[in-house]
Amino acid sequence: MENNDTKYADIADDLARVYGLRVRSVEKTGKGKNSQVYRVVSGNNTPFIVKYYFRNKLDSRDRLKVEFSSLTFLWRNGVRCIPEPIMADDGTGSAVYSYVEGSRPSIDDISNEDITHAVDFLSTLKELRTLAEVQELPAASEACFSFQELLDNIDLRYRRLLEGTADVVHGPFHEFIDKEFVSALSEISEWCRGRFRERSISPECLAPEGRTLSPSDFGFHNSIRNESGQLFFLDFEYFGWDDPAKTVSDFILHPAMSLAEEQSRVFYAAMLDRFREYGSLAERVEIYYPLYGLKWCLIFLNEFLPDQMQRRKFAGCVEEQEENILNDQLMKSKNMLKDILKEYKRFPYNH
């Protein structure tokens, strides 16, 4: 086998023993924060992707099962802008997928046609919700189907941060999380309650017919563009039933994409058009959007938790000093909070 690195040789042995796959070369690829991803070339020169999933006793999510079964479901129902699932093994916590030749698109290269393609994909998932077999699919990771569930989810993340960072010596972090964040959460959640009353929209549990299927962590940051320009979507570790208001909000808010304001407007308008049967989607997005922004503030701070930094190290994406990473994440959280406080009373992406 090409590449004499002992670790790669062990992976090749794994593939031969578990999958009966003889390989010529193994190379690490991707920059994910949850998994180790390798490009493998078999003996007949066929390339594959092999993914080893992060496992930790503090994280009960079965990322391997969710992603492999979700991609299998989508592939079986004719979706082709995704990798094909080939084999999986729970013992090694790994799976084999088809290799998509291409590169991750730069945000500067994202066109309105790409945004339409993303909306088409989400619309396809929406249409699949009528199939009988979808009842077996789980809720997406951290899906929240009511106002209170979302508040509880934010509170859980907040308390987990407090408890997990009690021994962390970082004054600016504690000052921000104890004062600025708590104040913003109180202000915005009260405004949301008022908006529910003003718009006569129920904050109670969203009915099943108002839900959709979603990758949850969806966007161009998890895509590959091939030589012909087609986009393929990756990363379905969090796939399942979700609130379309979350799908819209997270796509716009996701820091890995940094969409231009006009691109966010195009996406929002297209989603309202394609999801028009979801009667109160526009109003629900406007109410929930700032809360998902607050949740992102907390997600940025995950690296302050020791087990989350361990996950980064597992995926091999810690190249900086930990102190620099923590300071960068805190700044991202502060900037997100500043933006949300500035715009939450008026959703910024209406035409």
Coordinates of C-alpha atoms in Angstrom, one line a residue:
M1 CA 0.0 0.0 0.0
E2 CA 1.2 3.5 -0.8
N3 CA 1.8 5.7 2.3
N4 CA 3.9 4.1 5.0
D5 CA 2.4 5.9 7.9
T6 CA 1.5 3.3 10.6
K7 CA -1.9 4.9 11.3
Y8 CA -2.8 4.6 7.6
A9 CA -1.6 1.0 7.6
D10 CA -3.9 0.2 10.5
I11 CA -6.8 1.8 8.6
A12 CA -6.0 -0.3 5.5
D13 CA -5.9 -3.4 7.8
D14 CA -9.3 -2.4 9.2
L15 CA -10.8 -2.1 5.7
A16 CA -9.5 -5.5 4.6
R17 CA -10.6 -7.2 7.8
V18 CA -14.0 -5.6 8.2
Y19 CA -15.1 -4.8 4.7
G20 CA -13.0 -7.1 2.6
L21 CA -11.7 -4.0 0.8
R22 CA -8.1 -4.1 -0.4
V23 CA -6.6 -0.7 -0.7
R24 CA -3.7 0.9 -2.6
S25 CA -3.6 4.2 -0.7
V26 CA -5.1 6.1 2.2
E27 CA -5.0 9.8 2.8
K28 CA -6.7 12.1 5.3
T29 CA -9.2 14.5 3.9
G30 CA -11.7 17.1 5.1
K31 CA -11.7 19.4 8.1
G32 CA -14.7 18.2 10.0
K33 CA -14.9 18.7 13.8
N34 CA -16.7 15.4 14.6
S35 CA -15.1 12.6 12.5
Q36 CA -11.9 11.4 10.9
V37 CA -12.4 11.2 7.1
Y38 CA -10.1 9.4 4.7
R39 CA -9.9 9.1 0.9
V40 CA -9.2 5.5 0.1
V41 CA -8.2 4.1 -3.3
S42 CA -9.0 0.4 -3.8
G43 CA -7.0 -2.2 -5.7
N44 CA -9.0 -1.6 -8.8
N45 CA -8.4 2.2 -8.6
T46 CA -11.9 3.0 -7.3
P47 CA -11.9 5.9 -4.8
F48 CA -14.0 5.8 -1.6
I49 CA -14.5 7.8 1.5
V50 CA -14.1 6.1 4.8
K51 CA -15.4 7.9 7.9
Y52 CA -14.6 7.1 11.5
Y53 CA -17.2 8.7 13.9
F54 CA -16.5 10.4 17.1
R55 CA -17.8 8.5 20.2
N56 CA -17.8 9.8 23.7
K57 CA -19.8 8.7 26.8
L58 CA -20.9 12.3 27.3
D59 CA -22.5 12.4 23.8
S60 CA -25.2 9.8 23.4
R61 CA -25.8 10.5 19.7
D62 CA -25.1 7.6 17.3
R63 CA -23.7 9.6 14.5
L64 CA -22.8 6.6 12.4
K65 CA -26.3 5.0 12.6
V66 CA -28.1 8.3 11.9
E67 CA -25.9 9.3 8.9
F68 CA -25.7 5.9 7.2
S69 CA -29.4 5.1 7.6
S70 CA -30.4 8.6 6.5
L71 CA -28.3 8.5 3.4
T72 CA -29.6 5.0 2.7
F73 CA -33.2 6.2 2.9
L74 CA -32.5 9.2 0.6
W75 CA -30.5 7.1 -1.9
R76 CA -33.3 4.5 -2.0
N77 CA -35.8 7.2 -2.8
G78 CA -33.8 8.6 -5.7
V79 CA -31.9 11.5 -4.2
R80 CA -28.5 11.7 -6.0
C81 CA -26.9 14.9 -4.8
I82 CA -25.4 13.0 -1.9
P83 CA -22.7 10.4 -1.4
E84 CA -23.9 6.9 -1.9
P85 CA -23.7 4.8 1.4
I86 CA -21.9 1.6 0.7
M87 CA -21.0 -0.3 4.0
A88 CA -21.0 0.4 7.7
D89 CA -19.5 -1.3 10.7
D90 CA -20.6 -0.5 14.3
G91 CA -17.6 -2.3 15.8
T92 CA -15.1 0.0 14.3
G93 CA -17.5 3.0 14.3
S94 CA -16.9 3.5 10.6
A95 CA -18.7 3.7 7.2
V96 CA -17.7 3.6 3.6
Y97 CA -19.3 6.1 1.1
S98 CA -18.8 6.9 -2.6
Y99 CA -16.2 9.5 -3.3
V100 CA -17.4 12.8 -4.8
E101 CA -14.6 14.3 -6.8
G102 CA -14.5 18.1 -6.4
S103 CA -13.9 20.8 -3.8
R104 CA -15.8 22.7 -1.2
P105 CA -17.2 25.9 -2.7
S106 CA -15.9 29.3 -1.6
I107 CA -18.7 31.6 -0.3
D108 CA -17.5 34.0 -2.9
D109 CA -18.5 31.5 -5.6
I110 CA -22.0 30.9 -4.3
S111 CA -24.6 32.0 -6.9
N112 CA -28.3 32.4 -6.8
E113 CA -28.5 29.2 -8.8
D114 CA -26.7 27.4 -6.0
I115 CA -29.2 28.8 -3.5
T116 CA -32.0 27.6 -5.7
H117 CA -30.3 24.1 -5.7
A118 CA -30.2 24.1 -1.9
V119 CA -33.9 25.1 -1.7
D120 CA -34.7 22.4 -4.3
F121 CA -33.0 19.8 -2.1
L122 CA -34.9 20.9 1.1
S123 CA -38.1 20.9 -0.9
T124 CA -37.3 17.3 -2.0
L125 CA -36.9 16.3 1.7
K126 CA -40.2 18.0 2.4
E127 CA -42.0 15.9 -0.2
L128 CA -40.5 12.7 1.1
R129 CA -42.3 13.3 4.4
T130 CA -45.4 11.6 3.0
L131 CA -43.7 8.2 2.6
A132 CA -44.7 5.5 5.1
E133 CA -41.1 4.6 6.0
V134 CA -40.3 8.1 7.2
Q135 CA -42.2 7.4 10.4
E136 CA -39.2 5.3 11.5
L137 CA -36.8 8.3 11.1
P138 CA -35.8 10.1 14.3
A139 CA -36.1 13.7 15.2
A140 CA -33.2 15.8 14.0
S141 CA -30.5 16.4 16.6
E142 CA -31.8 19.0 19.1
A143 CA -35.0 19.5 17.2
C144 CA -37.4 21.7 19.1
F145 CA -41.1 21.7 18.2
S146 CA -42.4 24.4 20.6
F147 CA -41.3 27.7 22.0
Q148 CA -40.8 26.2 25.4
E149 CA -38.7 23.3 24.0
L150 CA -36.4 25.8 22.4
L151 CA -36.1 27.9 25.6
D152 CA -35.3 24.6 27.5
N153 CA -32.7 23.7 24.9
I154 CA -31.0 27.0 25.2
D155 CA -31.2 26.8 29.0
L156 CA -29.7 23.3 28.9
R157 CA -26.8 24.5 26.8
Y158 CA -26.3 27.5 29.1
R159 CA -26.2 25.3 32.2
R160 CA -23.9 22.8 30.6
L161 CA -21.5 25.6 29.9
L162 CA -21.7 26.9 33.5
E163 CA -21.1 23.5 35.0
G164 CA -18.5 22.4 32.6
T165 CA -16.4 25.6 32.8
A166 CA -16.6 26.1 36.6
D167 CA -12.8 25.5 36.8
V168 CA -12.0 27.4 33.6
V169 CA -9.9 30.5 34.3
H170 CA -11.1 33.0 31.7
G171 CA -12.5 36.2 33.0
P172 CA -13.9 37.6 29.7
F173 CA -15.8 34.4 29.1
H174 CA -17.5 34.3 32.5
E175 CA -18.3 38.0 32.3
F176 CA -20.0 37.5 28.9
I177 CA -21.9 34.3 29.7
D178 CA -23.0 35.4 33.2
K179 CA -24.2 39.0 32.3
E180 CA -24.4 39.9 28.7
F181 CA -25.9 36.6 27.5
V182 CA -28.4 36.2 30.4
S183 CA -29.6 39.8 29.9
A184 CA -30.1 39.3 26.1
L185 CA -31.9 36.0 26.6
S186 CA -34.4 37.6 29.1
E187 CA -35.1 40.5 26.8
I188 CA -35.5 38.5 23.6
S189 CA -37.6 35.7 25.0
E190 CA -40.0 38.2 26.5
W191 CA -40.3 39.9 23.1
C192 CA -41.0 36.5 21.5
R193 CA -43.8 35.8 23.9
G194 CA -45.3 39.2 22.9
R195 CA -45.0 38.4 19.2
F196 CA -46.8 35.1 19.6
R197 CA -49.7 37.0 21.2
E198 CA -49.7 39.8 18.6
R199 CA -49.6 37.4 15.6
S200 CA -52.1 34.9 17.1
I201 CA -49.6 32.1 16.6
S202 CA -49.5 29.2 19.0
P203 CA -46.2 28.7 20.8
E204 CA -47.3 25.1 21.6
C205 CA -46.0 21.9 20.0
L206 CA -45.8 22.0 16.2
A207 CA -48.1 19.4 14.6
P208 CA -46.4 16.6 12.6
E209 CA -47.8 18.0 9.4
G210 CA -46.0 21.2 10.1
R211 CA -42.6 19.5 10.3
T212 CA -40.1 18.6 7.6
L213 CA -37.0 16.4 7.1
S214 CA -33.7 18.2 7.4
P215 CA -30.0 17.4 7.6
S216 CA -30.0 20.0 10.5
D217 CA -26.5 21.1 9.9
F218 CA -27.2 22.2 6.3
G219 CA -25.4 24.6 4.0
F220 CA -22.7 25.1 1.5
H221 CA -20.1 24.5 4.1
N222 CA -21.2 20.9 3.9
S223 CA -21.1 20.5 0.2
I224 CA -18.8 19.6 -2.7
R225 CA -18.8 21.1 -6.2
N226 CA -17.8 18.6 -8.9
E227 CA -16.0 19.5 -12.2
S228 CA -19.4 20.1 -14.0
G229 CA -20.5 22.6 -11.3
Q230 CA -23.0 20.3 -9.6
L231 CA -23.3 20.6 -5.8
F232 CA -23.4 17.5 -3.6
F233 CA -24.5 17.8 0.1
L234 CA -22.6 16.1 2.9
D235 CA -22.8 15.5 6.6
F236 CA -26.1 13.9 7.7
E237 CA -25.1 13.0 11.3
Y238 CA -27.9 15.2 12.7
F239 CA -30.6 14.3 10.1
G240 CA -34.3 13.8 11.0
W241 CA -37.6 15.5 11.6
D242 CA -37.3 19.2 12.3
D243 CA -39.1 22.5 12.4
P244 CA -38.7 24.3 9.0
A245 CA -38.4 27.6 10.9
K246 CA -35.1 26.2 12.4
T247 CA -34.0 25.0 8.9
V248 CA -34.4 28.6 7.6
S249 CA -32.9 30.3 10.6
D250 CA -29.8 28.1 10.8
F251 CA -29.1 28.3 7.1
I252 CA -29.0 32.1 7.3
L253 CA -27.2 32.3 10.7
H254 CA -24.6 29.6 10.1
P255 CA -21.2 31.1 10.6
A256 CA -19.4 28.7 8.3
M257 CA -21.3 30.3 5.3
S258 CA -21.4 34.0 6.0
L259 CA -24.0 34.6 3.3
A260 CA -24.3 38.1 1.9
E261 CA -27.5 39.9 2.9
E262 CA -29.0 39.6 -0.6
Q263 CA -28.2 35.9 -0.7
S264 CA -30.1 35.4 2.6
R265 CA -33.0 37.3 1.1
V266 CA -33.1 35.1 -2.0
F267 CA -33.0 31.9 0.2
Y268 CA -35.7 33.2 2.5
A269 CA -38.1 34.2 -0.3
A270 CA -37.5 30.9 -2.1
M271 CA -38.2 28.9 1.0
L272 CA -41.4 30.7 1.7
D273 CA -42.5 30.0 -1.9
R274 CA -41.6 26.3 -1.8
F275 CA -43.0 25.7 1.7
R276 CA -46.1 27.8 1.1
E277 CA -48.4 25.1 2.4
Y278 CA -46.8 25.7 5.9
G279 CA -49.2 28.6 6.6
S280 CA -47.4 30.5 9.4
L281 CA -43.8 29.8 8.4
A282 CA -42.9 33.5 7.8
E283 CA -44.2 34.6 11.1
R284 CA -42.6 31.7 13.0
V285 CA -39.2 32.3 11.4
E286 CA -39.4 36.0 12.5
I287 CA -40.1 35.0 16.0
Y288 CA -37.7 32.0 16.3
Y289 CA -34.8 33.5 14.4
P290 CA -33.3 35.6 17.3
L291 CA -33.6 32.6 19.6
Y292 CA -31.6 30.4 17.2
G293 CA -29.1 33.3 17.1
L294 CA -28.8 33.0 20.9
K295 CA -28.3 29.3 20.6
W296 CA -25.5 29.9 18.1
C297 CA -23.9 32.2 20.7
L298 CA -23.7 29.2 23.0
I299 CA -22.5 26.8 20.3
F300 CA -19.6 29.1 19.6
L301 CA -18.6 28.6 23.2
N302 CA -18.5 24.8 23.1
E303 CA -14.8 24.8 22.9
F304 CA -14.6 26.0 26.5
L305 CA -15.9 22.5 27.5
P306 CA -13.1 20.0 27.8
D307 CA -15.0 17.2 26.0
Q308 CA -15.7 19.4 23.0
M309 CA -12.0 20.3 22.6
Q310 CA -11.4 16.5 22.8
R311 CA -13.8 16.1 19.9
R312 CA -11.9 18.6 17.9
K313 CA -8.6 16.8 18.6
F314 CA -10.1 13.5 17.5
A315 CA -11.0 15.0 14.2
G316 CA -7.5 16.4 13.9
C317 CA -8.5 20.0 13.5
V318 CA -6.7 21.6 16.4
E319 CA -3.8 23.4 14.7
E320 CA -3.7 26.5 16.9
Q321 CA -3.0 27.1 20.6
E322 CA -6.1 26.3 22.6
E323 CA -6.0 29.8 24.1
N324 CA -6.3 31.4 20.7
I325 CA -9.1 29.1 19.8
L326 CA -11.0 30.0 22.9
N327 CA -10.5 33.8 22.3
D328 CA -11.7 33.5 18.7
Q329 CA -14.8 31.5 19.7
L330 CA -15.7 34.1 22.4
M331 CA -15.3 36.9 19.9
K332 CA -17.6 35.1 17.4
S333 CA -20.2 34.7 20.2
K334 CA -20.0 38.3 21.1
N335 CA -20.4 39.4 17.5
M336 CA -23.4 37.2 17.0
L337 CA -25.1 38.5 20.1
K338 CA -24.4 42.1 19.0
D339 CA -26.1 41.4 15.6
I340 CA -29.1 39.7 17.1
L341 CA -29.7 42.5 19.6
K342 CA -29.5 45.0 16.8
E343 CA -32.0 43.2 14.5
Y344 CA -34.3 41.0 16.4
K345 CA -37.3 43.3 16.5
R346 CA -37.3 43.6 12.7
F347 CA -36.4 40.4 10.7
P348 CA -33.7 41.7 8.3
Y349 CA -34.3 39.5 5.3
N350 CA -37.8 40.5 4.2
H351 CA -38.0 42.1 0.8

